Amino acid sequence: MIGKNDKALISLAIAFMIALLYLSGFFERPDLMLYDAWFRLRGPLAPGNQIVIAAMDEKSVNELGPLPWPRSTHAQLLDKLATARVVAFDLTFESSSDPSEDLAFALAMSRHGNVVLPVKISFAQEDGSYMQSYEMPNRLFVESVANLGFVNMPSDIDQIVRRTTLVDVNNDIDIPVPSFALAVYMQAEAVDPEALKLEDGRLMIGLQSVPIDKLNQALIDQWGPSGTFTTISYTDIVNDAYPGSYFDDKIVIVGSTTQERRDVYDTSFSTSNLVMNGSPPTPGAELHAAIINDMLNRRWKSDMPPSVHLLIFVVLAFISVYLLSGRHPARSAAITAGMIILSGAAIFFLWKQGLWLHGTPVFVTIIVGYGASTARDYVEAELSRRALKASFNRYVSPAVVDEIMRNPHLVELGGLKRTITIMFIDIRGFTSYSENRQAEDVVARLNEYLSMMSEEILKHDGTLDKYLGDGLMAIFGAPVFYPDHIERALAAAETILAELEVLNAEWTKRQEPALHIGIGINTGPVVIGNVGSTVRMDYTAIGEDVNLASRMEGLSKQYGTPLIISGRTIELMQEGPFRPRLKYLGEAEVKGFSLPIACWTLQD
């Protein structure tokens, strides 16, 4: 049988397996897909009006000509945005152009005073190792801008942007270099560069604490699909379609929004089918806007640490196994579905609070717990079935065993009161017979005799209760109940007496003395079930009617007939071939019984 601690061992094994898969990254892709699903389930959020995208869109290209535009055009834009809190160009200006154009743009940036330009981090292989460098804008522009930040955007293994690298520390300067979005935020909020502090799992931006991983990356709280932030055509600003006061104290991000420019990124909102309410990739300018807005609103997602996940796996494995074991499969499946739904709701709630608990391994833990519990119950049931079959194989015929296996509810092993027929058989004078004989001969003959009796009892669907030295006890009507249990017992008794005559004839030929037996039969209510101790138990019947059957067997000597049937059996006997053959022998005083018992036998 399965041990007492099997549930704990199964739970620990499940938790250990899930933990290994989790730590190895096995769940990474489905986890990221589920992470995206939470955003789509939540839907877009209103980003407010602090950030505006100045879009270099198709309309602007049609009016101002193909890109790149003269830098004096950008200078004209800056003059229109004079009251904006910050203007950030998501455009690289590494090369020089017409000197007058560059000078016009540089002077416009100086006049504005709050312009941020991007830089790129590049890597070149040198002497077998990669060297990092910054691709800076034109020197004239560097001297004119208020701040710089790198625009490199990391993506996950499925090429979807969910994180942002906020600072770069792989450089020769003492302070972290901010990302483009962080540089814009710092300029807008007047954060001193020396206020950037890296702590254990945190980036301190002044008084704001942003959760980051070991790569200094923070999970972006996406505000929505492409087009979520207020977007105005570049040319509408230049042509005064909006009054200058519209941009007062706003952060304006200038960048391309056309798909052809390839400055677009897949996000959590752009991973579904466009036909099925999906959205196109998000322009880089709008992605930067989302990161800046996270800083302004202090909205970040935080990946819960591995230690928390591992603890949850262990707890869930134990809950699943202990809660589901021993239940009907349909009920277990319903409970499992309920656990998955509740877990999903809890994970989504935590996610909305900014805590990302990886859902895939959580769900897999519950499902594996269901599978392991079901398998455990099946194994336990199969072992119990085999143990039951092995147990009853010693007592009853194969046909009865098959019936028990098909309908185990017929057997009440815990104890059941039922009216059955009990038979006792004993050899007359066997003690004197066994004296002065070799033990091997005595045992061989006894086994031959008991085998014959056992075979006939089983043929009549009786149950061998126990062997009593040179005798035995059998019951009819349990564990499988037959309405004609009395008739089966009488038929078995007659067959045994007939077969004994055959055996005696053979023994006589071998010059062995014949054996004579006494059979006692009684019918009545008894308690049947497994009786014994934790060390050994036997399926048996107990009660006064068992004792009476034993007394009937003893009375066979008194009446000089091998078969004695009690009056209680006769009262319960059905009409049939045996009733006309009954012969009344009289009443006998029986030890332990206050009233005399009627005794009967069968005549030829």
XYZ file of C-alpha atoms in Angstrom:
604
model
C 0.000 0.000 0.000
C 1.012 3.628 -0.447
C 2.752 4.981 2.659
C 1.338 7.562 5.037
C 3.789 10.228 3.868
C 3.182 9.725 0.160
C 1.211 12.974 -0.213
C 4.051 15.029 1.251
C 6.607 13.280 -0.953
C 4.471 13.787 -4.066
C 3.969 17.464 -3.180
C 7.688 18.032 -2.689
C 8.485 16.223 -5.937
C 6.030 18.436 -7.852
C 7.405 21.617 -6.284
C 10.987 20.534 -7.022
C 10.172 19.765 -10.660
C 8.325 23.074 -11.209
C 11.147 24.973 -9.492
C 13.773 23.414 -11.792
C 11.733 24.241 -14.888
C 11.119 27.779 -13.635
C 14.789 28.445 -12.843
C 15.887 26.962 -16.176
C 13.674 29.413 -18.092
C 11.327 26.737 -19.406
C 8.247 28.886 -18.671
C 9.703 32.151 -19.995
C 7.887 32.371 -23.326
C 4.405 31.355 -22.105
C 4.903 33.631 -19.083
C 5.628 36.590 -21.333
C 2.533 35.801 -23.411
C 0.451 35.712 -20.228
C 2.040 38.979 -19.107
C 0.878 40.576 -22.386
C -2.585 39.100 -21.882
C -2.935 40.969 -18.574
C -2.397 44.283 -20.409
C -5.012 43.450 -23.019
C -7.407 42.326 -20.294
C -6.876 45.586 -18.399
C -7.152 47.687 -21.553
C -5.623 51.118 -22.301
C -5.290 53.812 -19.649
C -5.780 57.544 -20.116
C -2.219 58.901 -20.160
C -3.118 62.450 -19.224
C -2.092 65.578 -21.098
C 1.470 66.159 -19.928
C 3.081 64.521 -22.964
C 2.482 65.248 -26.647
C 3.933 63.479 -29.675
C 5.029 65.776 -32.509
C 4.635 63.210 -35.266
C 6.735 63.184 -38.370
C 3.860 61.434 -40.109
C 2.703 60.959 -43.682
C 0.887 64.285 -43.673
C 4.045 66.120 -42.630
C 6.156 64.297 -45.216
C 3.684 65.194 -47.940
C 3.812 68.894 -46.990
C 7.466 69.333 -45.988
C 9.052 66.895 -48.361
C 10.918 63.603 -47.860
C 13.054 63.004 -44.817
C 15.515 64.078 -43.590
C 14.281 67.679 -43.418
C 16.566 70.680 -43.237
C 17.634 71.326 -39.666
C 16.359 74.848 -39.906
C 12.907 73.256 -40.056
C 13.540 71.725 -36.620
C 14.700 75.149 -35.453
C 11.394 76.587 -36.658
C 9.559 73.861 -34.702
C 11.483 74.709 -31.536
C 10.495 78.364 -31.802
C 6.841 77.268 -31.998
C 7.355 75.176 -28.843
C 9.037 77.898 -26.835
C 6.738 77.402 -23.818
C 7.035 73.613 -23.730
C 8.633 72.272 -20.573
C 10.912 69.930 -22.538
C 11.318 69.159 -26.229
C 12.942 65.808 -26.946
C 14.005 64.788 -30.450
C 13.902 61.038 -31.007
C 16.213 61.604 -33.958
C 19.929 61.064 -34.281
C 22.070 63.936 -35.540
C 25.510 62.290 -35.776
C 26.536 63.837 -39.082
C 26.899 67.419 -40.065
C 24.802 69.065 -42.763
C 24.874 72.540 -44.235
C 26.688 74.677 -41.617
C 23.999 77.326 -41.697
C 21.344 74.692 -41.112
C 23.263 73.190 -38.177
C 23.862 76.629 -36.683
C 20.186 77.553 -36.933
C 19.207 74.366 -35.118
C 21.904 74.795 -32.457
C 20.857 78.382 -31.783
C 17.199 77.327 -31.520
C 18.131 74.664 -28.963
C 20.099 77.206 -26.963
C 17.208 79.682 -27.051
C 14.770 77.057 -25.812
C 17.047 75.789 -23.064
C 15.270 72.476 -22.444
C 16.021 70.285 -25.419
C 17.084 66.650 -25.074
C 18.816 64.707 -27.843
C 19.541 61.004 -28.098
C 22.791 59.090 -28.287
C 23.319 55.479 -29.320
C 25.366 52.855 -27.546
C 27.318 50.767 -30.030
C 29.616 47.793 -29.629
C 32.688 47.022 -31.723
C 34.859 43.927 -31.541
C 38.461 44.649 -30.730
C 41.119 42.058 -29.910
C 38.477 39.375 -29.406
C 36.359 41.428 -27.004
C 33.521 43.893 -27.462
C 34.167 47.544 -26.732
C 31.304 49.908 -25.922
C 31.112 53.411 -27.313
C 28.579 56.257 -27.608
C 27.494 57.581 -30.989
C 27.109 61.254 -30.123
C 25.248 63.989 -32.028
C 27.087 66.696 -33.869
C 29.477 68.468 -31.439
C 27.750 71.782 -32.071
C 24.449 70.229 -30.934
C 26.000 68.633 -27.843
C 27.095 72.084 -26.699
C 23.574 73.443 -27.238
C 21.295 70.820 -25.638
C 20.222 70.616 -22.024
C 20.614 66.856 -21.698
C 21.490 63.663 -23.544
C 20.272 60.075 -23.141
C 20.805 56.771 -24.924
C 17.930 55.435 -27.011
C 18.864 51.737 -27.115
C 15.770 49.717 -26.306
C 16.082 46.097 -25.072
C 13.628 43.421 -26.136
C 12.743 40.014 -24.720
C 13.411 36.668 -26.389
C 10.279 37.098 -28.539
C 11.435 40.530 -29.784
C 8.759 42.362 -27.807
C 9.642 45.404 -25.719
C 8.454 45.089 -22.145
C 11.419 46.606 -20.307
C 13.605 49.651 -20.516
C 17.247 50.058 -19.543
C 17.174 53.211 -17.454
C 20.892 53.778 -16.867
C 24.182 52.619 -18.328
C 27.086 52.034 -15.954
C 29.488 50.438 -18.452
C 31.446 53.628 -18.942
C 34.431 55.512 -17.589
C 32.489 58.157 -15.691
C 31.428 57.893 -12.072
C 27.727 58.618 -12.478
C 25.203 56.473 -14.389
C 24.358 57.607 -17.913
C 20.561 58.024 -18.240
C 18.392 56.618 -20.971
C 16.696 59.013 -23.361
C 13.383 58.788 -21.494
C 15.091 59.229 -18.123
C 17.036 62.239 -19.402
C 13.759 63.837 -20.542
C 12.152 63.175 -17.164
C 15.158 64.549 -15.278
C 15.096 67.700 -17.395
C 11.349 68.116 -16.888
C 11.547 67.578 -13.130
C 14.891 69.348 -12.649
C 16.541 66.243 -11.196
C 20.263 66.632 -10.609
C 22.317 63.891 -12.367
C 24.046 63.201 -9.068
C 20.619 62.230 -7.636
C 20.779 58.986 -9.648
C 21.730 56.239 -7.212
C 21.847 52.504 -7.835
C 20.827 50.406 -4.852
C 20.083 46.693 -4.470
C 17.331 46.098 -7.028
C 16.416 49.797 -7.096
C 17.271 52.940 -9.022
C 16.798 56.083 -6.979
C 15.820 59.078 -9.140
C 15.784 61.751 -6.500
C 13.010 60.644 -4.150
C 11.518 58.169 -6.677
C 12.464 54.493 -6.313
C 12.203 52.380 -9.484
C 12.437 48.548 -9.255
C 15.114 47.250 -11.657
C 16.777 43.923 -12.369
C 20.474 43.063 -12.499
C 20.678 44.582 -16.006
C 19.277 47.881 -14.709
C 16.070 47.230 -16.625
C 12.624 48.230 -15.390
C 9.304 46.705 -16.471
C 7.299 49.276 -18.420
C 3.696 49.815 -17.390
C 2.294 50.147 -20.912
C -0.428 52.759 -21.241
C -2.005 51.365 -24.377
C -1.489 50.505 -28.043
C -0.140 52.805 -30.713
C -2.015 56.118 -30.694
C -2.721 56.200 -26.961
C -0.789 59.442 -26.384
C -1.902 62.739 -27.889
C -0.295 62.927 -31.315
C -0.079 66.096 -33.436
C 1.337 66.328 -36.928
C 4.691 68.071 -37.041
C 3.473 70.282 -39.868
C 0.410 71.401 -37.865
C 2.714 72.795 -35.188
C 4.923 74.542 -37.719
C 1.870 76.001 -39.494
C 0.348 77.301 -36.229
C -2.648 74.971 -36.304
C -2.386 75.007 -32.498
C -1.873 78.142 -30.415
C 1.489 78.390 -28.681
C -0.200 78.282 -25.281
C -1.390 74.731 -26.037
C 2.124 73.452 -25.362
C 2.644 75.374 -22.130
C 4.493 73.187 -19.602
C 4.121 70.081 -21.791
C 6.729 67.524 -22.709
C 6.924 67.256 -26.490
C 8.596 64.271 -28.094
C 9.496 64.666 -31.747
C 9.778 61.489 -33.759
C 8.720 59.512 -36.781
C 5.418 57.618 -36.604
C 5.515 56.092 -40.068
C 5.996 52.326 -40.266
C 8.432 52.793 -43.156
C 10.985 54.512 -40.908
C 11.338 51.247 -38.955
C 11.492 53.136 -35.638
C 8.670 50.961 -34.330
C 8.508 48.297 -31.632
C 6.196 45.464 -30.763
C 4.764 45.855 -27.269
C 2.287 43.955 -25.125
C -0.546 45.653 -27.026
C 0.726 44.818 -30.513
C 1.142 41.052 -30.207
C -2.391 40.025 -31.128
C -3.875 39.588 -34.584
C -4.657 42.947 -36.161
C -7.900 41.528 -37.520
C -8.897 40.502 -33.998
C -8.683 44.010 -32.459
C -4.911 44.051 -32.425
C -2.747 47.134 -32.969
C 0.306 47.952 -35.107
C 3.749 48.255 -33.547
C 4.346 51.332 -31.408
C 6.563 54.166 -32.694
C 9.710 54.754 -30.657
C 8.590 58.273 -29.721
C 5.409 56.913 -28.161
C 7.302 54.155 -26.353
C 9.557 56.795 -24.812
C 6.424 58.733 -23.886
C 5.075 55.702 -22.020
C 8.316 55.353 -20.031
C 8.386 59.063 -19.189
C 4.745 58.905 -18.117
C 5.572 55.948 -15.834
C 8.124 58.149 -14.118
C 5.753 61.102 -13.873
C 3.023 58.903 -12.359
C 5.384 56.534 -10.529
C 3.788 53.507 -12.173
C 6.089 50.510 -12.570
C 5.767 46.764 -12.708
C 7.975 44.743 -10.406
C 8.975 41.137 -11.078
C 8.511 39.198 -7.843
C 11.781 37.539 -6.714
C 12.488 33.853 -7.395
C 12.366 33.016 -3.675
C 8.723 34.119 -3.522
C 7.883 32.064 -6.597
C 9.573 28.956 -5.189
C 7.665 29.302 -1.917
C 4.379 29.646 -3.830
C 5.158 26.502 -5.860
C 5.701 24.499 -2.678
C 2.522 25.793 -1.018
C 0.412 25.227 -4.128
C 1.806 21.723 -4.648
C 0.833 20.730 -1.093
C -2.600 22.362 -1.353
C -3.321 20.671 -4.692
C -2.264 17.184 -3.620
C -3.914 17.243 -0.193
C -7.090 18.940 -1.418
C -7.624 16.743 -4.481
C -6.543 13.321 -3.236
C -9.293 10.835 -2.494
C -12.006 12.714 -4.387
C -14.142 11.667 -7.329
C -12.334 12.555 -10.605
C -15.119 14.890 -11.739
C -15.097 16.703 -8.397
C -11.304 16.936 -8.485
C -11.449 18.404 -11.992
C -14.010 21.001 -10.857
C -11.875 21.948 -7.848
C -8.797 22.185 -10.087
C -10.625 24.502 -12.474
C -11.732 26.610 -9.507
C -8.167 26.807 -8.180
C -6.879 27.925 -11.583
C -9.584 30.606 -11.862
C -8.933 31.882 -8.323
C -5.167 31.842 -8.892
C -5.584 33.726 -12.162
C -7.761 36.338 -10.452
C -5.204 36.732 -7.640
C -2.308 37.016 -10.115
C -4.193 39.625 -12.143
C -4.991 41.591 -8.975
C -1.327 41.570 -7.931
C -0.301 42.541 -11.456
C -2.628 45.560 -11.357
C -0.940 46.548 -8.092
C 2.414 46.429 -9.891
C 3.581 42.957 -8.791
C 4.244 40.411 -11.536
C 3.762 36.861 -10.296
C 4.542 34.387 -13.072
C 1.264 32.648 -13.801
C 2.330 29.793 -16.073
C 4.272 27.782 -13.465
C 1.495 28.482 -10.954
C -1.134 27.007 -13.264
C 1.136 24.094 -14.209
C 1.719 23.342 -10.510
C -2.028 23.072 -9.933
C -2.563 20.929 -13.041
C 0.342 18.616 -12.193
C -0.992 18.386 -8.632
C -4.347 17.284 -10.069
C -2.667 14.730 -12.322
C -0.463 13.389 -9.527
C -3.421 13.155 -7.122
C -5.504 11.340 -9.722
C -2.641 8.961 -10.475
C -2.057 8.396 -6.771
C -5.719 7.616 -6.189
C -5.720 5.251 -9.146
C -2.624 3.422 -7.879
C -4.048 3.252 -4.382
C -7.373 1.947 -5.694
C -5.591 -0.607 -7.870
C -3.437 -1.770 -4.965
C -6.526 -2.025 -2.770
C -8.321 -3.936 -5.501
C -5.430 -6.349 -5.855
C -5.140 -6.744 -2.104
C -8.881 -7.402 -1.901
C -8.662 -9.930 -4.703
C -5.658 -11.641 -3.145
C -7.449 -11.760 0.183
C -10.670 -13.267 -1.140
C -8.881 -15.665 -3.450
C -8.109 -17.636 -0.301
C -11.735 -17.753 0.778
C -14.045 -17.915 -2.216
C -14.338 -19.281 -5.738
C -12.917 -17.374 -8.734
C -16.466 -16.595 -9.881
C -17.233 -14.925 -6.553
C -13.920 -13.024 -6.678
C -14.815 -11.705 -10.132
C -18.204 -10.591 -8.836
C -16.539 -8.763 -5.933
C -14.119 -7.042 -8.321
C -16.960 -5.933 -10.585
C -19.097 -4.745 -7.675
C -16.853 -3.934 -4.701
C -19.804 -2.268 -2.945
C -21.152 -5.771 -2.277
C -18.410 -6.231 0.306
C -18.700 -4.399 3.604
C -15.291 -4.970 5.138
C -15.940 -2.701 8.065
C -18.483 -5.042 9.655
C -22.011 -5.900 8.554
C -24.873 -7.831 10.118
C -26.410 -10.326 7.696
C -28.327 -13.598 7.807
C -26.123 -16.328 6.357
C -25.586 -20.076 6.638
C -22.631 -21.402 8.614
C -21.082 -24.850 8.204
C -18.657 -26.672 10.536
C -16.928 -29.928 9.514
C -14.754 -32.156 11.708
C -13.153 -35.622 11.398
C -14.267 -38.207 13.917
C -11.410 -39.822 15.844
C -8.627 -38.114 13.936
C -6.523 -37.653 17.060
C -6.365 -41.419 17.704
C -5.741 -42.009 14.000
C -2.700 -39.723 13.972
C -1.061 -41.463 16.956
C 1.893 -43.725 16.104
C 1.931 -42.495 12.491
C 4.580 -40.564 10.655
C 3.800 -36.841 10.689
C 4.417 -36.587 6.947
C 1.787 -39.268 6.267
C -0.746 -37.624 8.562
C -0.282 -34.206 6.974
C -0.395 -35.617 3.432
C -3.687 -37.405 4.077
C -5.164 -34.433 5.878
C -4.259 -32.125 2.988
C -5.864 -34.522 0.520
C -9.049 -34.536 2.570
C -9.127 -30.757 3.179
C -8.437 -30.058 -0.493
C -11.478 -32.095 -1.470
C -13.724 -30.295 1.028
C -12.397 -26.852 0.098
C -12.915 -27.495 -3.599
C -16.538 -28.536 -3.082
C -17.297 -25.551 -0.864
C -15.861 -23.150 -3.428
C -17.772 -24.895 -6.224
C -20.989 -24.020 -4.399
C -19.852 -20.374 -3.920
C -19.194 -20.827 -0.241
C -16.485 -18.922 1.616
C -13.711 -20.732 3.452
C -13.631 -18.986 6.791
C -10.829 -20.910 8.474
C -9.218 -24.316 8.937
C -9.577 -25.766 12.432
C -6.916 -28.433 12.630
C -8.594 -31.427 10.985
C -11.804 -29.479 10.385
C -12.964 -26.226 8.869
C -15.557 -23.476 9.027
C -17.348 -22.197 5.938
C -20.045 -19.595 5.365
C -22.584 -19.186 2.570
C -24.125 -15.833 1.656
C -21.082 -13.634 2.282
C -19.222 -11.679 1.087
C -21.534 -11.925 -1.937
C -25.086 -12.584 -0.842
C -27.119 -15.331 -2.549
C -30.807 -15.761 -1.639
C -30.388 -19.561 -1.832
C -27.403 -19.713 0.543
C -29.100 -22.500 2.570
C -29.550 -24.697 -0.489
C -25.946 -24.054 -1.552
C -24.695 -25.126 1.872
C -26.813 -28.333 1.832
C -25.667 -29.163 -1.693
C -22.037 -28.657 -0.666
C -22.529 -30.909 2.395
C -24.033 -33.726 0.324
C -21.254 -33.464 -2.279
C -18.584 -33.552 0.418
C -20.095 -36.707 1.933
C -20.262 -38.309 -1.523
C -16.672 -37.381 -2.356
C -15.529 -38.640 1.037
C -16.897 -42.072 0.161
C -14.781 -41.991 -3.021
C -11.702 -41.019 -1.012
C -12.374 -43.716 1.600
C -12.579 -46.314 -1.161
C -9.193 -45.230 -2.478
C -7.681 -45.177 1.015
C -9.041 -48.652 1.705
C -7.274 -49.923 -1.395
C -4.082 -48.425 0.047
C -4.866 -50.226 3.303
C -5.546 -46.934 5.056
C -8.458 -46.690 7.516
C -11.519 -44.779 6.348
C -12.288 -41.325 7.757
C -15.685 -40.290 9.101
C -16.819 -36.707 9.516
C -19.523 -34.672 11.152
C -21.149 -31.664 9.494
C -23.169 -29.044 11.352
C -25.247 -26.383 9.588
C -27.052 -23.400 11.073
C -28.573 -20.214 9.638
C -28.995 -16.878 11.353
C -27.908 -13.272 11.663
C -24.181 -12.790 12.310
C -21.635 -9.993 12.084
C -19.253 -10.458 9.162
C -16.163 -8.462 8.274
C -12.431 -8.218 8.806
C -11.652 -9.116 12.393
C -8.219 -9.106 13.981
C -5.420 -6.649 14.667
C -3.257 -4.259 12.693
C -0.773 -7.116 12.308
C -3.205 -9.681 10.923
C -6.879 -9.651 10.029
C -9.230 -12.341 8.715
C -12.584 -12.143 7.022
C -14.925 -14.073 9.336
C -18.334 -14.276 10.949
C -19.074 -13.923 14.652
C -22.216 -14.329 16.721
C -24.299 -16.926 18.569
C -25.457 -18.558 15.349
C -21.822 -19.336 14.540
C -21.545 -21.074 17.910
C -24.780 -22.966 17.240
C -23.432 -24.273 13.927
C -20.397 -25.612 15.813
C -22.708 -27.269 18.373
C -24.687 -28.862 15.530
C -21.514 -30.469 14.229
C -20.856 -31.911 17.709
C -24.410 -33.370 17.878
C -23.703 -35.552 14.849
C -22.068 -38.050 17.247
C -25.167 -38.097 19.463
C -27.569 -38.760 16.611
C -25.246 -41.074 14.699
C -25.604 -39.209 11.419
C -22.908 -37.242 9.556
C -25.130 -34.200 8.886
C -27.086 -32.157 11.418
C -29.205 -29.157 10.377
C -30.585 -26.772 12.981
C -34.251 -25.872 13.264
C -33.333 -22.238 12.609
C -32.083 -23.226 9.147
C -35.260 -25.217 8.455
C -37.429 -22.202 9.368
C -35.629 -20.050 6.774
C -35.351 -22.682 4.042
C -37.130 -22.024 0.764
C -39.301 -24.542 -1.008
C -37.125 -26.721 -3.156
C -35.608 -30.185 -3.690
C -34.199 -30.431 -0.151
C -37.350 -29.748 1.872
C -39.101 -33.066 0.997
C -35.987 -34.963 2.075
C -35.779 -33.475 5.548
C -35.880 -35.877 8.496
C -36.633 -34.650 11.993
C -34.274 -36.080 14.638
C -35.652 -34.385 17.731
C -34.694 -31.570 20.071
C -31.377 -31.311 21.874
C -30.188 -29.312 24.811
C -27.332 -27.156 23.523
C -24.767 -25.578 25.809
C -25.166 -21.811 25.887
C -28.784 -21.860 24.676
C -31.726 -21.729 27.096
C -34.226 -23.442 24.774
C -33.778 -26.828 23.098
C -32.774 -26.751 19.432
C -34.591 -28.817 16.827
C -32.246 -31.075 14.844
C -32.800 -32.311 11.297
C -30.897 -34.204 8.659
C -31.294 -35.209 5.029
C -32.437 -38.661 3.973
C -31.846 -40.303 0.618
